[in-house]
Amino acid sequence: MATVTFDPLPADLAEIQAKMESHARDYGLDFFPTVFELVDADQLNAIAAYGGFPTRYPHWRFGMEYEQLSKGYAYGLQKIYELVINNDPCYAYLMRSNGLVDQKLVMAHVYGHCDFFKNNYWFSQTNRKMMDQMANHGNRVRRYMDRFGVEEVETFIDACLSIEDLIDIHSPFVKRFDEKSRYDFDHPPDHVDEPPQPGRFESKHYMEPFINPPHYLAEEAQRLHEAQQSKSHFPNEPVRDVMLFLLEHAPLKPWQLDVLSIIRDEAYYFAPQAQTKIMNEGWASYWHSTIMTRQGLDAADVVHYCDHHSGTLASSPDKLNPYKLGIELFRDVEDRWNKGRFGKDYDDCDDFAAKRDWNTNAGLGREKIFEVRKIHNDLTFIDEFLTLDFCRQYKLFQFGYNPSSDAYAIESRAFPQVKQQLLFNLTNVGRPIIAVRDGNYKNRGELFLEHQYSGVELKVSHALDTLVNVHRLWGRPVHIETVLDGASATLSFDGSEHKTEKSEESTA
Amino acid sequence: MRVEHDLSRFRKIVRGKIRQNLRKYITHGEMIGRKGRDLVSIPIPQLDVPHFRYGKNGSGGVGQGEGEEGTPVASGEAENGQGQAGSDPGAHILEVEVSLDELAAILGDELELPRIEPKGKDRIEQKKARYSSIRRTGPESLRHFKRTYMEAMRRQISSNTYVPDRPRVVPIRDDKRYRSWTETPDPQANAVVIYLMDVSGSMTDEQKEIVRTAAFWLDAWLSSQYQGVERRYIIHDAAAKQVDEHTFYHTRESGGTRISSAYKVCSDLIASEFPPSEWNIYCFQFSDGDNWGEDNEKSLELLRETLVPQANLFCYGQVESPYGSGEYIRSLESAFQEAHPKLVVAEIENKDGIYGCLKRFLGTGA
């Protein structure tokens, strides 16, 4: 039921694919077997609406997505050229109506993505059988819809989707908590009223005040007391993975827990793609450009290719194009390592002319960019390789919101500002950092979230609506602490009405 | 593909939301400004899945290109779609585009309007344009950039002016290629809607707003029932004339009121342009009903003898005015004592009355 089958590629495209694949391999790209499917524009829009998985669970927002895509396509505003799925084997979709040159370019581009998926560290924990997993998810959700009603399940999914970005994107790589075993009956005793006593060194009684100074003992007792207090706190430390916290503690029915876990699984699957947008697209563009201009192009194709390529890399002032930034940074890194422009000697060099003409013929560029694509994500990539020279050459600037004119305007061209802004926008994939601070707020089973404020305020209207959905999951009043107009504030929803409490003192 | 299922779920939700708010949309007339050629974009609250997101205060980004410090790069609106971040829940709103036909269908369902049986044959052939070919002349806005470039390059290479080291390709007039269209005939049943409005001194802006809103919805419904709808606008005070749409809604005269003058213009119009045997004719008249007493008889005669027999439907909507006496509707009612199937009258007290008026006007299915 959940399988979607396509015809094999026609002979001419199959031939191109074989060529492109061998070019890609010759350059050292390393990818999963890649399956290309040829689909109509309409099918492609539908598949794209499902995030690349035709067998995904049913939900109205995919229909909305599809309508936007197909309208955009019908009006000639946008067109999807390519769609690649991180899976083993890798699936890639080609649009039937595209010309041969476009198909060539897209294939070369796709092999870049496939190599990235397979080798980039941040993808290492993703499920490589996601195609099957998604179909499985789809079946489970459909079964719940049959049993409990479409409306019921769909509105529950709405609520889950509201917190789909409240996950801990680093948790696949670190162990935050000890594994809990369900057979672990060794709970701490319920009565821990007895405060722990600070340790003492043994001493002769006349040395006692010196070896165990009373003020120190008092401090230590206080510290232990606090530690015990915070231990009885629930959770002990703020939990970034809000979805996990709700899975473990929210009063949900079994089918609801299953749906929530499905949404969470998918959120973790998609997270690395958001974390590596610049690198992933940059890497794929680097390779389509390299392969096409060296091997792939016939004379007749050049103009078509250039038109398409320049369209992909076009940028507008208020939006950085990840394709453009990515490919240029990779080229810059390659160039620097080819010329040996790195390391202490280069960094310490103060002579402008020497620096400009610096070339040790190190020839390490290719090797370096392969290494970079293996270990970095966008945040670390920018942090490590965005240089002052690059910033100047590509005329990067930092812009900010000006409330008095209700507009965004250029604020600075200074390198530190530009870099800081860019890094900020990439931190936590550009989303506010939110954690569960208290699952038993005021000892009334209320949920207290904290927004770890770092300069940008939340959009209040969205936050209030999101609280409604969190409440639907938690079942008790929910709160979020944040900063509004420079002062700390708590937004609450108790199931019937919203409340906003602002503290008087300003944090600014 | 199973996306059809999700698409229909989405549409159903949208329709549900529109239906919930239809009365509000109708009375406020806010939709009119959002009308494109075939689509209306409707702001629908609470359809988007809300997330915790950054707002505008303190936000920023990195861009690429020229510009001094202080140069604006984008307006706050553009970045956030909806401008002001209000603190009311539900202030984040998704704009959904709905085709006028779909909107009319929702209106029809909600008001329980009967479908209309068109009369006459599909006679008039409308031409439909499809942009599917290329030609050598045309407006610059239709220039095909790549083809033009290719032509220019071909010419330069063959005339040896192309320098590979400095590949500058400059098109001359002969190189230019333009998108072009072909026309296909499209037979249609014909309908004409004639709006008559009293613009005498006693009709205020508020009343015109009511007329405007009512006319929008009448239009939406009739357009969904007929393929191509012609519209004609007549305004009158003591004298009447045919005007274009803009003038219709924006003129303010100050004279007295002689309804018969408008009827005369209307019947002349029908006689010269829209023979009733071939056209489905709809007349909608709006007035505050403050006609000159001596004119009533002449008006009613024109109505009885020509307009009502010729039209599929003749509707009279009387907008309550602080200045008018509003007695015309009484004389109309007494003149057509037994309910006439083709003549419908309605009184519109205020904006809320539009809803009921639409139901009365279109409820006959004529």
mmCIF file of N, CA and C in Angstrom, chain A residues 323-381:
data_model
loop_
_atom_site.group_PDB
_atom_site.id
_atom_site.type_symbol
_atom_site.label_atom_id
_atom_site.label_comp_id
_atom_site.label_asym_id
_atom_site.label_seq_id
_atom_site.Cartn_x
_atom_site.Cartn_y
_atom_site.Cartn_z
ATOM 1 N N TYR A 323 23.482 28.776 -1.496
ATOM 2 C CA TYR A 323 24.244 28.177 -2.602
ATOM 3 C C TYR A 323 25.483 29.021 -2.866
ATOM 4 N N LYS A 324 25.245 30.339 -2.939
ATOM 5 C CA LYS A 324 26.309 31.268 -3.289
ATOM 6 C C LYS A 324 27.370 31.321 -2.181
ATOM 7 N N LEU A 325 26.904 31.553 -0.956
ATOM 8 C CA LEU A 325 27.836 31.662 0.156
ATOM 9 C C LEU A 325 28.634 30.367 0.296
ATOM 10 N N GLY A 326 27.943 29.238 0.179
ATOM 11 C CA GLY A 326 28.586 27.941 0.356
ATOM 12 C C GLY A 326 29.650 27.688 -0.699
ATOM 13 N N ILE A 327 29.303 27.853 -1.956
ATOM 14 C CA ILE A 327 30.262 27.531 -3.025
ATOM 15 C C ILE A 327 31.462 28.465 -2.950
ATOM 16 N N GLU A 328 31.220 29.739 -2.659
ATOM 17 C CA GLU A 328 32.340 30.682 -2.615
ATOM 18 C C GLU A 328 33.259 30.396 -1.430
ATOM 19 N N LEU A 329 32.673 29.997 -0.318
ATOM 20 C CA LEU A 329 33.511 29.682 0.842
ATOM 21 C C LEU A 329 34.356 28.429 0.585
ATOM 22 N N PHE A 330 33.728 27.411 -0.015
ATOM 23 C CA PHE A 330 34.503 26.212 -0.337
ATOM 24 C C PHE A 330 35.652 26.550 -1.293
ATOM 25 N N ARG A 331 35.357 27.405 -2.281
ATOM 26 C CA ARG A 331 36.411 27.776 -3.224
ATOM 27 C C ARG A 331 37.505 28.565 -2.541
ATOM 28 N N ASP A 332 37.077 29.427 -1.611
ATOM 29 C CA ASP A 332 38.042 30.239 -0.883
ATOM 30 C C ASP A 332 38.957 29.349 -0.042
ATOM 31 N N VAL A 333 38.344 28.374 0.629
ATOM 32 C CA VAL A 333 39.140 27.457 1.451
ATOM 33 C C VAL A 333 40.111 26.686 0.560
ATOM 34 N N GLU A 334 39.596 26.202 -0.562
ATOM 35 C CA GLU A 334 40.449 25.435 -1.470
ATOM 36 C C GLU A 334 41.636 26.279 -1.929
ATOM 37 N N ASP A 335 41.330 27.520 -2.293
ATOM 38 C CA ASP A 335 42.367 28.421 -2.777
ATOM 39 C C ASP A 335 43.412 28.692 -1.694
ATOM 40 N N ARG A 336 42.928 28.940 -0.478
ATOM 41 C CA ARG A 336 43.862 29.241 0.607
ATOM 42 C C ARG A 336 44.774 28.054 0.900
ATOM 43 N N TRP A 337 44.209 26.871 0.908
ATOM 44 C CA TRP A 337 45.049 25.719 1.231
ATOM 45 C C TRP A 337 45.938 25.305 0.053
ATOM 46 N N ASN A 338 45.508 25.646 -1.163
ATOM 47 C CA ASN A 338 46.393 25.426 -2.305
ATOM 48 C C ASN A 338 47.622 26.318 -2.229
ATOM 49 N N LYS A 339 47.407 27.553 -1.745
ATOM 50 C CA LYS A 339 48.499 28.518 -1.710
ATOM 51 C C LYS A 339 49.194 28.559 -0.349
ATOM 52 N N GLY A 340 48.768 27.704 0.532
ATOM 53 C CA GLY A 340 49.389 27.673 1.851
ATOM 54 C C GLY A 340 49.067 28.875 2.702
ATOM 55 N N ARG A 341 47.922 29.510 2.443
ATOM 56 C CA ARG A 341 47.568 30.702 3.219
ATOM 57 C C ARG A 341 46.856 30.327 4.515
ATOM 58 N N PHE A 342 47.576 29.643 5.381
ATOM 59 C CA PHE A 342 46.993 29.308 6.677
ATOM 60 C C PHE A 342 48.141 29.062 7.643
ATOM 61 N N GLY A 343 47.782 28.915 8.893
ATOM 62 C CA GLY A 343 48.816 28.617 9.886
ATOM 63 C C GLY A 343 49.455 29.865 10.463
ATOM 64 N N LYS A 344 50.373 29.638 11.393
ATOM 65 C CA LYS A 344 50.953 30.718 12.183
ATOM 66 C C LYS A 344 51.715 31.728 11.332
ATOM 67 N N ASP A 345 52.538 31.215 10.428
ATOM 68 C CA ASP A 345 53.356 32.130 9.623
ATOM 69 C C ASP A 345 52.491 33.108 8.847
ATOM 70 N N TYR A 346 51.466 32.564 8.216
ATOM 71 C CA TYR A 346 50.591 33.415 7.411
ATOM 72 C C TYR A 346 49.836 34.392 8.293
ATOM 73 N N ASP A 347 49.285 33.893 9.409
ATOM 74 C CA ASP A 347 48.504 34.759 10.293
ATOM 75 C C ASP A 347 49.348 35.876 10.892
ATOM 76 N N ASP A 348 50.615 35.560 11.186
ATOM 77 C CA ASP A 348 51.468 36.553 11.833
ATOM 78 C C ASP A 348 52.076 37.544 10.862
ATOM 79 N N CYS A 349 51.950 37.273 9.587
ATOM 80 C CA CYS A 349 52.595 38.135 8.596
ATOM 81 C C CYS A 349 51.909 39.498 8.542
ATOM 82 N N ASP A 350 52.673 40.580 8.682
ATOM 83 C CA ASP A 350 52.111 41.921 8.687
ATOM 84 C C ASP A 350 52.310 42.644 7.374
ATOM 85 N N ASP A 351 53.094 42.062 6.495
ATOM 86 C CA ASP A 351 53.453 42.724 5.245
ATOM 87 C C ASP A 351 52.344 42.528 4.221
ATOM 88 N N PHE A 352 51.699 43.611 3.855
ATOM 89 C CA PHE A 352 50.539 43.530 2.972
ATOM 90 C C PHE A 352 50.883 42.852 1.643
ATOM 91 N N ALA A 353 51.996 43.315 1.035
ATOM 92 C CA ALA A 353 52.367 42.765 -0.278
ATOM 93 C C ALA A 353 52.693 41.284 -0.180
ATOM 94 N N ALA A 354 53.425 40.923 0.858
ATOM 95 C CA ALA A 354 53.797 39.518 1.019
ATOM 96 C C ALA A 354 52.554 38.658 1.191
ATOM 97 N N LYS A 355 51.621 39.187 1.929
ATOM 98 C CA LYS A 355 50.398 38.435 2.190
ATOM 99 C C LYS A 355 49.568 38.283 0.920
ATOM 100 N N ARG A 356 49.561 39.365 0.139
ATOM 101 C CA ARG A 356 48.756 39.347 -1.082
ATOM 102 C C ARG A 356 49.300 38.313 -2.058
ATOM 103 N N ASP A 357 50.607 38.222 -2.115
ATOM 104 C CA ASP A 357 51.218 37.321 -3.099
ATOM 105 C C ASP A 357 51.616 35.974 -2.502
ATOM 106 N N TRP A 358 51.151 35.749 -1.302
ATOM 107 C CA TRP A 358 51.522 34.526 -0.578
ATOM 108 C C TRP A 358 51.148 33.286 -1.397
ATOM 109 N N ASN A 359 52.124 32.462 -1.700
ATOM 110 C CA ASN A 359 51.831 31.201 -2.360
ATOM 111 C C ASN A 359 52.962 30.220 -2.126
ATOM 112 N N THR A 360 52.702 29.226 -1.296
ATOM 113 C CA THR A 360 53.749 28.239 -1.023
ATOM 114 C C THR A 360 53.588 27.008 -1.897
ATOM 115 N N ASN A 361 52.600 27.073 -2.806
ATOM 116 C CA ASN A 361 52.283 25.908 -3.634
ATOM 117 C C ASN A 361 52.050 24.652 -2.798
ATOM 118 N N ALA A 362 51.343 24.864 -1.706
ATOM 119 C CA ALA A 362 51.075 23.743 -0.815
ATOM 120 C C ALA A 362 50.204 22.687 -1.497
ATOM 121 N N GLY A 363 49.232 23.151 -2.293
ATOM 122 C CA GLY A 363 48.408 22.210 -3.054
ATOM 123 C C GLY A 363 47.534 21.317 -2.198
ATOM 124 N N LEU A 364 47.136 21.829 -1.044
ATOM 125 C CA LEU A 364 46.349 20.993 -0.125
ATOM 126 C C LEU A 364 44.839 21.254 -0.235
ATOM 127 N N GLY A 365 44.437 22.098 -1.203
ATOM 128 C CA GLY A 365 43.050 22.582 -1.270
ATOM 129 C C GLY A 365 42.004 21.495 -1.326
ATOM 130 N N ARG A 366 42.121 20.610 -2.304
ATOM 131 C CA ARG A 366 41.125 19.549 -2.464
ATOM 132 C C ARG A 366 40.979 18.707 -1.207
ATOM 133 N N GLU A 367 42.168 18.338 -0.720
ATOM 134 C CA GLU A 367 42.166 17.505 0.474
ATOM 135 C C GLU A 367 41.444 18.212 1.623
ATOM 136 N N LYS A 368 41.726 19.517 1.751
ATOM 137 C CA LYS A 368 41.144 20.286 2.847
ATOM 138 C C LYS A 368 39.627 20.345 2.739
ATOM 139 N N ILE A 369 39.111 20.639 1.534
ATOM 140 C CA ILE A 369 37.650 20.799 1.477
ATOM 141 C C ILE A 369 36.938 19.470 1.720
ATOM 142 N N PHE A 370 37.570 18.356 1.354
ATOM 143 C CA PHE A 370 36.965 17.063 1.690
ATOM 144 C C PHE A 370 36.908 16.866 3.208
ATOM 145 N N GLU A 371 37.953 17.346 3.853
ATOM 146 C CA GLU A 371 37.972 17.239 5.316
ATOM 147 C C GLU A 371 36.894 18.141 5.932
ATOM 148 N N VAL A 372 36.790 19.363 5.371
ATOM 149 C CA VAL A 372 35.809 20.311 5.896
ATOM 150 C C VAL A 372 34.394 19.744 5.763
ATOM 151 N N ARG A 373 34.096 19.147 4.604
ATOM 152 C CA ARG A 373 32.740 18.618 4.414
ATOM 153 C C ARG A 373 32.456 17.434 5.349
ATOM 154 N N LYS A 374 33.512 16.860 5.893
ATOM 155 C CA LYS A 374 33.297 15.730 6.789
ATOM 156 C C LYS A 374 32.955 16.172 8.209
ATOM 157 N N ILE A 375 33.632 17.210 8.690
ATOM 158 C CA ILE A 375 33.494 17.483 10.127
ATOM 159 C C ILE A 375 32.675 18.715 10.505
ATOM 160 N N HIS A 376 32.397 19.597 9.565
ATOM 161 C CA HIS A 376 31.762 20.847 9.976
ATOM 162 C C HIS A 376 30.256 20.861 9.752
ATOM 163 N N ASN A 377 29.589 21.764 10.484
ATOM 164 C CA ASN A 377 28.233 22.171 10.122
ATOM 165 C C ASN A 377 28.287 23.677 9.848
ATOM 166 N N ASP A 378 27.155 24.253 9.430
ATOM 167 C CA ASP A 378 27.189 25.659 9.012
ATOM 168 C C ASP A 378 27.801 26.573 10.059
ATOM 169 N N LEU A 379 27.417 26.346 11.304
ATOM 170 C CA LEU A 379 27.874 27.227 12.372
ATOM 171 C C LEU A 379 29.395 27.182 12.507
ATOM 172 N N THR A 380 29.942 25.981 12.567
ATOM 173 C CA THR A 380 31.388 25.864 12.746
ATOM 174 C C THR A 380 32.128 26.223 11.451
ATOM 175 N N PHE A 381 31.491 25.963 10.334
ATOM 176 C CA PHE A 381 32.061 26.295 9.022
ATOM 177 C C PHE A 381 32.303 27.805 8.904
#
